[in-house]
Short mmCIF file of C-alpha atoms and ligand atoms in Angstrom, two decimals:
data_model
loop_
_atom_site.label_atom_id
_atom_site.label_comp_id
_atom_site.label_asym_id
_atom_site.label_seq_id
_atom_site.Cartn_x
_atom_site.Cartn_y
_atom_site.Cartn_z
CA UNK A 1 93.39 109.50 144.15
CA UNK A 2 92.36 111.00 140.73
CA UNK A 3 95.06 111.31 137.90
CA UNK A 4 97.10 114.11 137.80
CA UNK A 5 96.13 115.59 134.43
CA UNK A 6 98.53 118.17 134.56
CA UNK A 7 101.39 116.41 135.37
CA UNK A 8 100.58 113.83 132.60
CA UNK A 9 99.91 116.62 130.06
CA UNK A 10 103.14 117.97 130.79
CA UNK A 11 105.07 114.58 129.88
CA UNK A 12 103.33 114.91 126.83
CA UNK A 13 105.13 116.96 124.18
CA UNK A 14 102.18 116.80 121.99
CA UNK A 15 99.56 118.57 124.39
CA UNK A 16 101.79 121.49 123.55
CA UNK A 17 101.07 121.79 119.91
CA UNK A 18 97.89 120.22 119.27
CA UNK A 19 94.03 119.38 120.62
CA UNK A 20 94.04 115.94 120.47
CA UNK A 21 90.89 114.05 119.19
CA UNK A 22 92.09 111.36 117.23
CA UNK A 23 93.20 108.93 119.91
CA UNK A 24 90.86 106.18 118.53
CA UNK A 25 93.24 106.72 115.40
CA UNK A 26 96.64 107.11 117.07
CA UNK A 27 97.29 108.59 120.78
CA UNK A 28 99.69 111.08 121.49
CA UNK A 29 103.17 109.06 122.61
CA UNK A 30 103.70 110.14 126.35
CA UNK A 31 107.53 111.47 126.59
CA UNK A 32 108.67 108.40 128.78
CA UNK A 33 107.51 106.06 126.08
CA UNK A 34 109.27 108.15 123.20
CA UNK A 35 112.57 108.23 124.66
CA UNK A 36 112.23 104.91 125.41
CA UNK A 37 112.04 103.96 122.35
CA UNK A 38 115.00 106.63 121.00
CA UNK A 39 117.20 105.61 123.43
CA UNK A 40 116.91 102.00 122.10
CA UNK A 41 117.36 102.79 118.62
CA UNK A 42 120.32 104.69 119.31
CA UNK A 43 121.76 101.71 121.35
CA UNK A 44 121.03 99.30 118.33
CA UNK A 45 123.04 102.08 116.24
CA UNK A 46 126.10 101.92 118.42
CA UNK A 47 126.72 98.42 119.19
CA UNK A 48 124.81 96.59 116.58
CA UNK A 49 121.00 95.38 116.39
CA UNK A 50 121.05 91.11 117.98
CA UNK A 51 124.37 92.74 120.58
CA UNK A 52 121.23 95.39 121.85
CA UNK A 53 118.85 92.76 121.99
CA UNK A 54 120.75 90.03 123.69
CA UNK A 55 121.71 92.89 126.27
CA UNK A 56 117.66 94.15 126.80
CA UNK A 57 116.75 90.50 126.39
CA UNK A 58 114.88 90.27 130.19
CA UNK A 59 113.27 93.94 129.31
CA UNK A 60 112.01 92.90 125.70
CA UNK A 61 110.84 89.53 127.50
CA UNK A 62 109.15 91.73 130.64
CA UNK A 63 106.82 92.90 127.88
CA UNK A 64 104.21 89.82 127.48
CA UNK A 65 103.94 89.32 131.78
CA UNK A 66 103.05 93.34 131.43
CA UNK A 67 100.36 92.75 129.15
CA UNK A 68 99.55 89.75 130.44
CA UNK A 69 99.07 91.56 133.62
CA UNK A 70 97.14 94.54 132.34
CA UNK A 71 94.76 91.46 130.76
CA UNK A 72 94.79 89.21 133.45
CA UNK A 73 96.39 86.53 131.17
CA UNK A 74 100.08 84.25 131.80
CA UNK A 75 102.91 85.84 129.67
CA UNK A 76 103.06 82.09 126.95
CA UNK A 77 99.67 83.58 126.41
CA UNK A 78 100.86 86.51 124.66
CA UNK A 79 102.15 86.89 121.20
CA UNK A 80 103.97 89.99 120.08
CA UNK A 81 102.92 91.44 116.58
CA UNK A 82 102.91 94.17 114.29
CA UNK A 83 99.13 95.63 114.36
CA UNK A 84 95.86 94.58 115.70
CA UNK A 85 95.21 93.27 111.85
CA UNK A 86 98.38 90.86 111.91
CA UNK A 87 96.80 89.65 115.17
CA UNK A 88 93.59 89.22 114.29
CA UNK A 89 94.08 86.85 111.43
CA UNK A 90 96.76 84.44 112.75
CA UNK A 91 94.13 83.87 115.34
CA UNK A 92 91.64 83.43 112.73
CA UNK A 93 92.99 81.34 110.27
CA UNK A 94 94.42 79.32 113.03
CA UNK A 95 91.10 77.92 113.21
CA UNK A 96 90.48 74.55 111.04
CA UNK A 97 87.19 75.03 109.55
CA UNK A 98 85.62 73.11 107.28
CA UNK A 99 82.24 73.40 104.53
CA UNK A 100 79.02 74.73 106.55
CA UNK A 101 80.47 75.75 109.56
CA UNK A 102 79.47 79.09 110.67
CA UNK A 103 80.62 81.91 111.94
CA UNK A 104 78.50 84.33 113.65
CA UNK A 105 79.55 88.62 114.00
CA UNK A 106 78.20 91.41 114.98
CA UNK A 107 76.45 94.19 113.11
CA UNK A 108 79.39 97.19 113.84
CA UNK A 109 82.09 94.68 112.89
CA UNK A 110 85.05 96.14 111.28
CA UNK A 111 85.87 95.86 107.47
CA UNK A 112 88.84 93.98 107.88
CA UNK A 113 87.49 91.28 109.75
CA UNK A 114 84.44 91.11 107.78
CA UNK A 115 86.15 90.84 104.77
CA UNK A 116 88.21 87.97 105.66
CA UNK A 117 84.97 85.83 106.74
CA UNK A 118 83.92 86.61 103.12
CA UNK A 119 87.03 85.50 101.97
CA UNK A 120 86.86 81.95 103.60
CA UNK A 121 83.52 81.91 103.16
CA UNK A 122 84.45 81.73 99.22
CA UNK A 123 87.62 78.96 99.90
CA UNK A 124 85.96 77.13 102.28
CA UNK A 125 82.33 77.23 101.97
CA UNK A 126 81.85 78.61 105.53
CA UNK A 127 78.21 80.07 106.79
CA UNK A 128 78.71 84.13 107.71
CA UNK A 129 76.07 85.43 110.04
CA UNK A 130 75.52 88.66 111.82
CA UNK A 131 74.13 89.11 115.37
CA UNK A 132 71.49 91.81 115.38
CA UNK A 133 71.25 94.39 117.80
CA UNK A 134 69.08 95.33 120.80
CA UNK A 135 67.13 98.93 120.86
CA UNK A 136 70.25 100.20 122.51
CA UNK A 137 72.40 99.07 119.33
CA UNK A 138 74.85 97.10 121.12
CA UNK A 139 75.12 93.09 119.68
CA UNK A 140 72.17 91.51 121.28
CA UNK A 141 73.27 88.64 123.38
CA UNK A 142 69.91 86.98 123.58
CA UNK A 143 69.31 86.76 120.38
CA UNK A 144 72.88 85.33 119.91
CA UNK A 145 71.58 82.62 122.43
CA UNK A 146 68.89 81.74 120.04
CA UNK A 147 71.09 81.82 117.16
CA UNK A 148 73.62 78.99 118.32
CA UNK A 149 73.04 75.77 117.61
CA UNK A 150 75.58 72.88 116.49
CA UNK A 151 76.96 74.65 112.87
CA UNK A 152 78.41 77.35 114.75
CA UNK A 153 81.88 77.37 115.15
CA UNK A 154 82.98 80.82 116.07
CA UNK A 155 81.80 83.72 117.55
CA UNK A 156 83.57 86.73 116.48
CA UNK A 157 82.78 90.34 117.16
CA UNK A 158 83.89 93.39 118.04
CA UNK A 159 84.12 95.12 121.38
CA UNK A 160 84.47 98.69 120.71
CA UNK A 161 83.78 99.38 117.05
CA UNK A 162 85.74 102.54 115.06
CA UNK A 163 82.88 104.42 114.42
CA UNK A 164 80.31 104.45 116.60
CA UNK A 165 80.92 104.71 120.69
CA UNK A 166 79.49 101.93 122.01
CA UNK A 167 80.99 99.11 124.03
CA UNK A 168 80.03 95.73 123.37
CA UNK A 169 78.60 93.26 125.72
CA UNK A 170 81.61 91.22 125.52
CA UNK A 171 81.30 89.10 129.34
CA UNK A 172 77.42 87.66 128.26
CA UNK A 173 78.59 86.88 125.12
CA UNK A 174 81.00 84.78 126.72
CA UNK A 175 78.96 83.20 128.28
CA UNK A 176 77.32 81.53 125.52
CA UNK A 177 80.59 81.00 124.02
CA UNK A 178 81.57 78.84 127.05
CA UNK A 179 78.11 77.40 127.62
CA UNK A 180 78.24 76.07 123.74
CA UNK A 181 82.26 75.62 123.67
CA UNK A 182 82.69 77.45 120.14
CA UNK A 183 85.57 79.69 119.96
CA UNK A 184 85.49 83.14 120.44
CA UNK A 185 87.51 86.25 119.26
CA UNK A 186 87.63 89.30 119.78
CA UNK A 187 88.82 92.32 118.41
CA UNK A 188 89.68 94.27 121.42
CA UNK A 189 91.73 97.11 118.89
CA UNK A 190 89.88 100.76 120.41
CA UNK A 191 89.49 98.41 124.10
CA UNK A 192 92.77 97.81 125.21
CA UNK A 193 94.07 100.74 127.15
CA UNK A 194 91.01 102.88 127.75
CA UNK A 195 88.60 99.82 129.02
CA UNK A 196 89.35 96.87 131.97
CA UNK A 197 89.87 93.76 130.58
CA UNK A 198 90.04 90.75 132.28
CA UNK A 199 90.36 87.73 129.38
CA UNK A 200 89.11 85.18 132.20
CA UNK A 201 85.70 87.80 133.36
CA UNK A 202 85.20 87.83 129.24
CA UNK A 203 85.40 84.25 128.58
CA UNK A 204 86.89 85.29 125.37
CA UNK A 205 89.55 82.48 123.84
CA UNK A 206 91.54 84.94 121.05
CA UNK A 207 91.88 88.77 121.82
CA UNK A 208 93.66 90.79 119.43
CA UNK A 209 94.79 94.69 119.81
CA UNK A 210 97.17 97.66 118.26
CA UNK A 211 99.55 99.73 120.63
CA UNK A 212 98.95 103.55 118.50
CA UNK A 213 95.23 103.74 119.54
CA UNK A 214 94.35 103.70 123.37
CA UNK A 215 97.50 101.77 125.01
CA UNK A 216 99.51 105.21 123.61
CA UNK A 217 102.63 103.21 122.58
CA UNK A 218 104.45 103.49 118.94
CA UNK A 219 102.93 102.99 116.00
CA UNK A 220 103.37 99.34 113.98
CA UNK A 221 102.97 97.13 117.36
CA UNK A 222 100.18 94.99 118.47
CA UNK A 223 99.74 91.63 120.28
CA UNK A 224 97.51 88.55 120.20
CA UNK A 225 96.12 86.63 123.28
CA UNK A 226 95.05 82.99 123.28
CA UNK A 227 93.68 81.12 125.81
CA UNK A 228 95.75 78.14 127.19
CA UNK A 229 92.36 76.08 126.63
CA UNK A 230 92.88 76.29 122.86
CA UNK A 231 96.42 76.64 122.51
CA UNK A 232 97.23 73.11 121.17
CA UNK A 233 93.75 73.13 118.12
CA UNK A 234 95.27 76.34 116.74
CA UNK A 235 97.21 75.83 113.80
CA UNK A 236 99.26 78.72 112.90
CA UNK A 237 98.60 79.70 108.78
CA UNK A 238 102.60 80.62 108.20
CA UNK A 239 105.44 79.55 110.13
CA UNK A 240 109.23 80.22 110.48
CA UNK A 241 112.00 79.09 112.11
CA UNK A 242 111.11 80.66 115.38
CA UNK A 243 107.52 79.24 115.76
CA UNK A 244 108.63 75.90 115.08
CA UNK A 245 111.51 74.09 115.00
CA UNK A 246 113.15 72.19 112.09
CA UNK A 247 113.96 68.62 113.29
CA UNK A 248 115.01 65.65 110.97
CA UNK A 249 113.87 65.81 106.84
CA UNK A 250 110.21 65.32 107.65
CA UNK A 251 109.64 67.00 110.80
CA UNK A 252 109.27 69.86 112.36
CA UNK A 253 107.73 71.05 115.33
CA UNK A 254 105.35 74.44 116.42
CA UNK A 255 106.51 76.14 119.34
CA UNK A 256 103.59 75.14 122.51
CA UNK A 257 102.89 78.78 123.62
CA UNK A 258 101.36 81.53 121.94
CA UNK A 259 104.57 82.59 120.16
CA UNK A 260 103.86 80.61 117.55
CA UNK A 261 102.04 83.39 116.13
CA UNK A 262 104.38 85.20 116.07
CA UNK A 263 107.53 85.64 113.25
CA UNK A 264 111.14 85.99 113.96
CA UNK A 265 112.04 89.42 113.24
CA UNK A 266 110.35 92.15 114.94
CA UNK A 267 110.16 95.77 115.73
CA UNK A 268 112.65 95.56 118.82
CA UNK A 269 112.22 99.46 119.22
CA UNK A 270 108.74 99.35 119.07
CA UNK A 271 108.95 96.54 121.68
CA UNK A 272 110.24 98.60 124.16
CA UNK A 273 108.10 101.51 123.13
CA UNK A 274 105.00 98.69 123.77
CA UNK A 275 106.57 97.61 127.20
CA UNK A 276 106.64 101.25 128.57
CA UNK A 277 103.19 101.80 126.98
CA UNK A 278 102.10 99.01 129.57
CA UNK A 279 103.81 100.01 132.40
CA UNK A 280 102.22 103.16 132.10
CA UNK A 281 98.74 102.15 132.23
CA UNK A 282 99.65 99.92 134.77
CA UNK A 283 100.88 102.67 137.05
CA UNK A 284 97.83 105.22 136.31
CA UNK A 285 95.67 102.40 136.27
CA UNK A 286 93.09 101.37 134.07
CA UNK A 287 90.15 101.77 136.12
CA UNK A 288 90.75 105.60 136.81
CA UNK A 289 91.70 105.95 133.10
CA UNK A 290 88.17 104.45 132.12
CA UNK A 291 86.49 106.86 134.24
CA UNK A 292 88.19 109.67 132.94
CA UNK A 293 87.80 109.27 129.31
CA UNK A 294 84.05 108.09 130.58
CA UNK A 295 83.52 111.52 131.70
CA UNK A 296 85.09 113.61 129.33
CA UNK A 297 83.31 111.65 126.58
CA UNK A 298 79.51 112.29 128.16
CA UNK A 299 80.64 115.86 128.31
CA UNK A 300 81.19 116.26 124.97
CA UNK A 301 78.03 113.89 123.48
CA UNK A 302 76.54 116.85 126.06
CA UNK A 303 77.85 119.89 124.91
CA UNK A 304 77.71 118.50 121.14
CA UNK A 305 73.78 117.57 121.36
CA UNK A 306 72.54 120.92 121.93
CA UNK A 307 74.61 122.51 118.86
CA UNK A 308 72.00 123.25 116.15
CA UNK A 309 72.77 121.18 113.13
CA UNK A 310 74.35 118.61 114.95
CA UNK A 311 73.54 114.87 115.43
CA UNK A 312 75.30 112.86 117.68
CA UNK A 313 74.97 109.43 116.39
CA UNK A 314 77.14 107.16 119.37
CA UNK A 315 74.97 103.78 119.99
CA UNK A 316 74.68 101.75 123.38
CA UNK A 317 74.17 101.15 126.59
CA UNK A 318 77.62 101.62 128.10
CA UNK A 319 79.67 104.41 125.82
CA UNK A 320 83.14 105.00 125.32
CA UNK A 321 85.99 107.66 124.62
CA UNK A 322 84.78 107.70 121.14
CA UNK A 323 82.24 110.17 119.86
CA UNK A 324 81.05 110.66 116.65
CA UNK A 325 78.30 113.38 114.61
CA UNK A 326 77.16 114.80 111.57
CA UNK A 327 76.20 118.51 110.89
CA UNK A 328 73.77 118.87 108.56
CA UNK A 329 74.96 120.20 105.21
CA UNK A 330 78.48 120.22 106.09
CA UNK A 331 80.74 116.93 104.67
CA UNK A 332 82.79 115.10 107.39
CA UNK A 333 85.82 115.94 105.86
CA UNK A 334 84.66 119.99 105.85
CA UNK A 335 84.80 119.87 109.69
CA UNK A 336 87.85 117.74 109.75
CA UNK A 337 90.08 120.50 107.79
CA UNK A 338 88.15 123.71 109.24
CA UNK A 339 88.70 121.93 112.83
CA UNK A 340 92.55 121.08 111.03
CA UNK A 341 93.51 125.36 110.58
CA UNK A 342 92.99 125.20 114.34
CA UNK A 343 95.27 122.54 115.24
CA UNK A 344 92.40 120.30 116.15
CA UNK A 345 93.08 116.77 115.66
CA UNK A 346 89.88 114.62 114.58
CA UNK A 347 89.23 111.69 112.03
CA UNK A 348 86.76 110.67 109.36
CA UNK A 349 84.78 107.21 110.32
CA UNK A 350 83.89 105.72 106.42
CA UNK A 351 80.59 104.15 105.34
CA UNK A 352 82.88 101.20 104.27
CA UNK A 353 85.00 100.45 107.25
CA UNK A 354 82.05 99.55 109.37
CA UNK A 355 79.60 98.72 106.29
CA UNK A 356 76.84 97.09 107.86
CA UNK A 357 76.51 99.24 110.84
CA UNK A 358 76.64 102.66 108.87
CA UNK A 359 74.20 100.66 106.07
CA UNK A 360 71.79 100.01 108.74
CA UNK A 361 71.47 103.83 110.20
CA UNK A 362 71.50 105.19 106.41
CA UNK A 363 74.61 107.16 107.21
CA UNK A 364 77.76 107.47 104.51
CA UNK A 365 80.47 108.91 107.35
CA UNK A 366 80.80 110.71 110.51
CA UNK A 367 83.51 112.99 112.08
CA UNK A 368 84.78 111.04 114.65
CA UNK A 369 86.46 112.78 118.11
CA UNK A 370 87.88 110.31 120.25
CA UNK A 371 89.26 111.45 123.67
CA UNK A 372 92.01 110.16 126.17
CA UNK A 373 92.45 110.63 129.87
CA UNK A 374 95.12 113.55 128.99
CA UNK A 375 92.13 115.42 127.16
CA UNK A 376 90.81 118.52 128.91
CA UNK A 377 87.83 119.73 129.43
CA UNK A 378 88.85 123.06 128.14
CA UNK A 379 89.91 121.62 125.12
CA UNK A 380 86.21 119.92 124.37
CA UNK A 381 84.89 123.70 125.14
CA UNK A 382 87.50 125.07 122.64
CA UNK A 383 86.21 122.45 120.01
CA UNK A 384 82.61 123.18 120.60
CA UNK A 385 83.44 126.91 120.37
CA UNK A 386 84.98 126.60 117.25
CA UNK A 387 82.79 124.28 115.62
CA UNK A 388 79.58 126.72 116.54
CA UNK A 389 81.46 129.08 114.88
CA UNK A 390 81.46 127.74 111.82
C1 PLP B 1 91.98 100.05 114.06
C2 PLP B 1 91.15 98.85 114.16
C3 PLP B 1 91.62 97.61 113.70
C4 PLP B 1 92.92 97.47 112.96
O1 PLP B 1 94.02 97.72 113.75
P1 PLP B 1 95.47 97.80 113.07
O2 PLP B 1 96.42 98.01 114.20
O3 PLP B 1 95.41 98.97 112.14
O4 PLP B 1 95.72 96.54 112.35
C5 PLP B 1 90.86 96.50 113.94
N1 PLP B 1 89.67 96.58 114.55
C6 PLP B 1 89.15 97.75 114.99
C7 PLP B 1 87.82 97.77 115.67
C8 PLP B 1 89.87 98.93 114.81
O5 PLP B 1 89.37 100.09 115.22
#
């Protein structure tokens, strides 16, 4: 059984008004999801925000065994926050480290991240190195292996970076995390939702994602997985009253499951928006999904390539629903508004958001078109008509 594009089109309000290319930016909401998501809202208006919540409480709670589930994690693995960022660094400052321990990244890693190993690196006098690449331009895991040796304390990368359509090696570079026991996180932001992942197959011990991009749920949601195995060294940066408990003058005590990354107050809505998000994917299923936006995305690197003037510059062995280009003599952000007047969604991937990657190919930005299952391929033959036209 293939998915039924048309019938998931049609539950998507947005397919009606706009090509859709940005979906490594923000997907298009399916309509089960939105109303979702309005319908709890408008119960929190009528009988009163903690009333709604003690009523939906087993729904709200159904929401870390779904994503456990879609993960192949337990639900006290699971923390519930607001983006993929607010994820990522509770999981990384979690980490004690001390002077000259070192950290070790990948060459497409994303600004954010990168920026906050500089930023320890200047409190805390940690080592920041990067992982080259093999020929294909995915992080090379062998030369990882020869990079590890007792100083290393973390492996951190990034599975599918924003700007250039590759998919990371994530399951061998597990395998050296495990071999060496050093922690490893990864930023699963573009993966979750358009790529399998199994947290035990990866080996990874922190995973953090966003709902917007590929798991099509509302914006300002996002969770953070951590392993059972390192549950108990993690030490939370900022606590409140609900991931830890005050007991006596001098005491209190941190919550044992993954919650305690997460605050009190939350985006209840956007909870429920993230829950239905899950139970979407869940029901498509994530393998067919992955083949889909597989396919669609090779047709359009295809169809793109033979376009005079324009370079396809996706990286790796195994590719993903992200593509990205240049046309020679036109700026990125030309195409993006000329693509714009035609209601043609796409974004604009930044020299500085992926600085070392984009350093290392001489490039300063590309227009990025990232596809989802509910992409046609009509649409990527509209686009390429269009864009030969100019
Ligand atoms: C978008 C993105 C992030 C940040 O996600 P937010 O939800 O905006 O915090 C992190 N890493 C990668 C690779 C991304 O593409």
């Amino acid at each position: 059984m293939t998915l039924d594009i048309d019938r998931l089109r049609n539950e998507t309000r947005g397919c009606t008004h706009v090509t859709h290319f940005n979906n490594a930016g923000a997907s298009l909401l399916a309509d089960p999801i939105l109303e979702a998501v309005i319908e709890y809202l408008e119960e929190e208006a009528c009988y009163g925000g903690y009333e709604t919540a003690g009523k939906r409480r087993s729904e709200l709670e159904a929401t870390y065994a779904l994503i456990a589930d879609l993960i192949n994690a337990s639900s006290d693995e699971i923390a519930l926050l607001e983006n993929a960022t607010a994820a990522w660094n509770m999981a990384f400052y979690s980490i004690d480290f001390s002077e000259g321990d070192k950290i070790l990244t990948s060459v497409s890693e994303y600004a954010s991240n990168y920026i906050n190993y500089l930023n320890l690196k200047r409190k805390t006098g940690i080592i920041v190195e990067v992982i080259p690449n093999d020929s294909s331009g995915q992080t090379d895991a062998e030369a990882l292996s020869e990079m590890m040796d007792e100083s290393v304390k973390l492996i951190s990368i990034t599975h599918i970076p924003t700007n250039n359509g590759l998919v990371n090696p994530a399951e061998d570079i597990g395998k050296i995390a495990r071999q060496h026991e050093v922690f490893y996180l990864l930023d699963a932001c573009q993966s979750v939702g358009q790529y399998p992942i199994d947290v035990k197959k990866i080996g990874c011990d922190m995973l953090s994602a966003t709902g917007r991009k590929y798991m099509r749920a509302p914006r300002g949601t996002g969770f953070l997985y951590v392993s059972k195995r390192i549950l108990e060294k993690l030490h939370p940066p900022f606590l409140d009253l609900h991931s830890a408990e005050w007991t006596g003058k001098n005491k209190y005590e941190v919550r044992s499951d993954a919650r305690k990354f997460e605050n009190w107050e939350a985006n209840y809505a956007g909870i429920i928006g993230l829950n239905k998000a899950v139970s979407y994917i869940l029901d498509l299923g994530i393998h067919k999904i992955w083949e889909r936006v597989q396919f669609l995305a090779d047709l359009f690197r295809r169809k793109l390539d033979v376009l005079p003037g324009v370079a396809v510059r996706d990286l790796g062995k195994v590719k993903c629903g992200i593509v990205t280009f240049t046309v020679n003599g036109r700026s990125a952000e030309d195409i993006r508004q000329f693509l714009h007047n035609f209601d043609i969604n796409v974004s604009i991937s930044t020299r500085s958001s992926t600085l070392l990657d984009m350093q290392s190919r001489n490039l300063q930005e590309a227009v990025r078109a990232s596809v989802h299952y509910y992409n046609t391929e009509e649409e990527i033959e509209g686009f390429i008509k269009k864009l030969s036209e100019l």
